[in-house]
């Protein structure tokens, strides 16, 4: 059937915890986006810092072909290891933020 992340799933709660610790200023909104139909999960920062527009994906996960793809991680956190600690097998985690030719050298799935 594949992997399903609901808003109550452990990693969704972890993503919520990550976002709660965001250090953005008052003009930057922290957004959590859980698209459970298309399997996209993001922590975003949206707003303004002085005259600069802020629109960035801090952490982005997708579920594709039964695997969790880490597409973006702009933190010093390690979402892939958090997934492993939650019981997700390493081969079911793909570091999409790494070039395909480098994935074979990681401790995670290749695709």
PDB file of C-alpha atoms in Angstrom:
ATOM      1  CA  UNK A   1       0.000   0.000   0.000  1.00  0.00           C
ATOM      2  CA  UNK A   2       2.903   2.385   0.549  1.00  0.00           C
ATOM      3  CA  UNK A   3       3.781   4.899   3.207  1.00  0.00           C
ATOM      4  CA  UNK A   4       1.086   7.211   4.518  1.00  0.00           C
ATOM      5  CA  UNK A   5       1.763  10.293   6.647  1.00  0.00           C
ATOM      6  CA  UNK A   6      -1.258  11.752   8.378  1.00  0.00           C
ATOM      7  CA  UNK A   7      -1.255  14.942  10.398  1.00  0.00           C
ATOM      8  CA  UNK A   8      -1.106  12.720  13.489  1.00  0.00           C
ATOM      9  CA  UNK A   9       1.785  10.573  12.215  1.00  0.00           C
ATOM     10  CA  UNK A  10       5.001  10.723  14.260  1.00  0.00           C
ATOM     11  CA  UNK A  11       6.968  12.506  11.534  1.00  0.00           C
ATOM     12  CA  UNK A  12       4.210  15.069  11.000  1.00  0.00           C
ATOM     13  CA  UNK A  13       4.401  15.810  14.716  1.00  0.00           C
ATOM     14  CA  UNK A  14       8.198  16.040  14.427  1.00  0.00           C
ATOM     15  CA  UNK A  15       7.886  18.472  11.507  1.00  0.00           C
ATOM     16  CA  UNK A  16       5.496  20.511  13.642  1.00  0.00           C
ATOM     17  CA  UNK A  17       8.077  20.495  16.459  1.00  0.00           C
ATOM     18  CA  UNK A  18      10.820  21.599  14.045  1.00  0.00           C
ATOM     19  CA  UNK A  19       8.655  24.481  12.842  1.00  0.00           C
ATOM     20  CA  UNK A  20       7.731  25.512  16.380  1.00  0.00           C
ATOM     21  CA  UNK A  21      11.437  26.071  17.076  1.00  0.00           C
ATOM     22  CA  UNK A  22      11.815  28.308  13.987  1.00  0.00           C
ATOM     23  CA  UNK A  23      13.724  31.508  14.806  1.00  0.00           C
ATOM     24  CA  UNK A  24      12.248  33.702  12.060  1.00  0.00           C
ATOM     25  CA  UNK A  25      11.262  37.259  12.911  1.00  0.00           C
ATOM     26  CA  UNK A  26       7.690  38.431  13.530  1.00  0.00           C
ATOM     27  CA  UNK A  27       7.270  39.455   9.888  1.00  0.00           C
ATOM     28  CA  UNK A  28       7.957  35.925   8.621  1.00  0.00           C
ATOM     29  CA  UNK A  29       5.153  33.398   8.948  1.00  0.00           C
ATOM     30  CA  UNK A  30       5.939  29.753   9.611  1.00  0.00           C
ATOM     31  CA  UNK A  31       3.706  27.499   7.519  1.00  0.00           C
ATOM     32  CA  UNK A  32       3.260  23.742   7.602  1.00  0.00           C
ATOM     33  CA  UNK A  33       1.795  22.275   4.437  1.00  0.00           C
ATOM     34  CA  UNK A  34       0.561  18.676   4.543  1.00  0.00           C
ATOM     35  CA  UNK A  35      -0.880  17.573   1.193  1.00  0.00           C
ATOM     36  CA  UNK A  36      -2.030  14.065   2.056  1.00  0.00           C
ATOM     37  CA  UNK A  37      -3.655  13.581  -1.367  1.00  0.00           C
ATOM     38  CA  UNK A  38      -0.485  14.202  -3.410  1.00  0.00           C
ATOM     39  CA  UNK A  39       1.959  13.276  -0.613  1.00  0.00           C
ATOM     40  CA  UNK A  40       3.888  16.544  -0.234  1.00  0.00           C
ATOM     41  CA  UNK A  41       4.899  17.804   3.230  1.00  0.00           C
ATOM     42  CA  UNK A  42       6.645  21.135   3.791  1.00  0.00           C
ATOM     43  CA  UNK A  43       7.740  23.565   6.438  1.00  0.00           C
ATOM     44  CA  UNK A  44       7.834  27.001   4.816  1.00  0.00           C
ATOM     45  CA  UNK A  45       8.828  30.529   5.803  1.00  0.00           C
ATOM     46  CA  UNK A  46       6.799  33.262   4.086  1.00  0.00           C
ATOM     47  CA  UNK A  47       6.925  37.014   4.663  1.00  0.00           C
ATOM     48  CA  UNK A  48       9.359  39.901   4.724  1.00  0.00           C
ATOM     49  CA  UNK A  49      12.712  40.734   6.310  1.00  0.00           C
ATOM     50  CA  UNK A  50      13.062  44.480   5.911  1.00  0.00           C
ATOM     51  CA  UNK A  51      12.639  45.013   2.147  1.00  0.00           C
ATOM     52  CA  UNK A  52      13.445  41.418   1.229  1.00  0.00           C
ATOM     53  CA  UNK A  53      10.704  38.943   0.321  1.00  0.00           C
ATOM     54  CA  UNK A  54      11.060  35.623   2.114  1.00  0.00           C
ATOM     55  CA  UNK A  55       9.566  32.554   0.495  1.00  0.00           C
ATOM     56  CA  UNK A  56      11.529  29.432   1.277  1.00  0.00           C
ATOM     57  CA  UNK A  57      10.962  25.781   1.816  1.00  0.00           C
ATOM     58  CA  UNK A  58      12.867  24.833   4.970  1.00  0.00           C
ATOM     59  CA  UNK A  59      12.099  21.102   4.957  1.00  0.00           C
ATOM     60  CA  UNK A  60      10.292  19.343   2.102  1.00  0.00           C
ATOM     61  CA  UNK A  61       9.342  15.661   2.003  1.00  0.00           C
ATOM     62  CA  UNK A  62       7.501  13.736  -0.701  1.00  0.00           C
ATOM     63  CA  UNK A  63       6.269  10.180  -0.808  1.00  0.00           C
ATOM     64  CA  UNK A  64       6.960   8.645  -4.211  1.00  0.00           C
ATOM     65  CA  UNK A  65       6.769   4.984  -5.161  1.00  0.00           C
ATOM     66  CA  UNK A  66       6.441   3.957  -1.518  1.00  0.00           C
ATOM     67  CA  UNK A  67       9.573   5.810  -0.391  1.00  0.00           C
ATOM     68  CA  UNK A  68      10.031   9.033   1.562  1.00  0.00           C
ATOM     69  CA  UNK A  69      12.049  11.549  -0.435  1.00  0.00           C
ATOM     70  CA  UNK A  70      13.864  14.298   1.469  1.00  0.00           C
ATOM     71  CA  UNK A  71      13.803  17.066  -1.152  1.00  0.00           C
ATOM     72  CA  UNK A  72      15.042  19.982   0.954  1.00  0.00           C
ATOM     73  CA  UNK A  73      16.621  20.509   4.357  1.00  0.00           C
ATOM     74  CA  UNK A  74      17.831  24.008   5.233  1.00  0.00           C
ATOM     75  CA  UNK A  75      18.341  23.170   8.907  1.00  0.00           C
ATOM     76  CA  UNK A  76      21.049  21.678  11.060  1.00  0.00           C
ATOM     77  CA  UNK A  77      18.547  18.930  11.938  1.00  0.00           C
ATOM     78  CA  UNK A  78      18.639  15.458  10.404  1.00  0.00           C
ATOM     79  CA  UNK A  79      15.110  14.489   9.296  1.00  0.00           C
ATOM     80  CA  UNK A  80      16.369  11.305   7.602  1.00  0.00           C
ATOM     81  CA  UNK A  81      17.839  10.011  10.868  1.00  0.00           C
ATOM     82  CA  UNK A  82      14.681  11.055  12.713  1.00  0.00           C
ATOM     83  CA  UNK A  83      12.720   8.890  10.255  1.00  0.00           C
ATOM     84  CA  UNK A  84      15.052   5.952  10.939  1.00  0.00           C
ATOM     85  CA  UNK A  85      14.587   6.432  14.692  1.00  0.00           C
ATOM     86  CA  UNK A  86      10.820   6.299  14.065  1.00  0.00           C
ATOM     87  CA  UNK A  87      11.177   2.908  12.410  1.00  0.00           C
ATOM     88  CA  UNK A  88      11.379   3.787   8.707  1.00  0.00           C
ATOM     89  CA  UNK A  89      13.915   1.481   7.003  1.00  0.00           C
ATOM     90  CA  UNK A  90      16.910   3.338   5.564  1.00  0.00           C
ATOM     91  CA  UNK A  91      16.245   1.902   2.102  1.00  0.00           C
ATOM     92  CA  UNK A  92      12.794   3.572   2.159  1.00  0.00           C
ATOM     93  CA  UNK A  93      14.344   7.041   2.561  1.00  0.00           C
ATOM     94  CA  UNK A  94      15.783   8.753  -0.516  1.00  0.00           C
ATOM     95  CA  UNK A  95      17.909  11.880  -0.251  1.00  0.00           C
ATOM     96  CA  UNK A  96      16.369  13.685  -3.215  1.00  0.00           C
ATOM     97  CA  UNK A  97      18.505  16.710  -2.363  1.00  0.00           C
ATOM     98  CA  UNK A  98      21.561  14.677  -3.407  1.00  0.00           C
ATOM     99  CA  UNK A  99      22.380  14.149  -7.097  1.00  0.00           C
ATOM    100  CA  UNK A 100      21.267  10.684  -8.281  1.00  0.00           C
ATOM    101  CA  UNK A 101      24.850   9.520  -8.875  1.00  0.00           C
ATOM    102  CA  UNK A 102      25.783  10.284  -5.233  1.00  0.00           C
ATOM    103  CA  UNK A 103      22.845   8.491  -3.577  1.00  0.00           C
ATOM    104  CA  UNK A 104      24.546   5.101  -3.816  1.00  0.00           C
ATOM    105  CA  UNK A 105      27.207   6.408  -1.413  1.00  0.00           C
ATOM    106  CA  UNK A 106      24.705   7.428   1.276  1.00  0.00           C
ATOM    107  CA  UNK A 107      23.285   5.186   3.991  1.00  0.00           C
ATOM    108  CA  UNK A 108      19.820   5.521   2.431  1.00  0.00           C
ATOM    109  CA  UNK A 109      17.809   4.347  -0.585  1.00  0.00           C
ATOM    110  CA  UNK A 110      18.744   5.306  -4.128  1.00  0.00           C
ATOM    111  CA  UNK A 111      15.217   5.609  -5.643  1.00  0.00           C
TER     112      UNK A 111
END
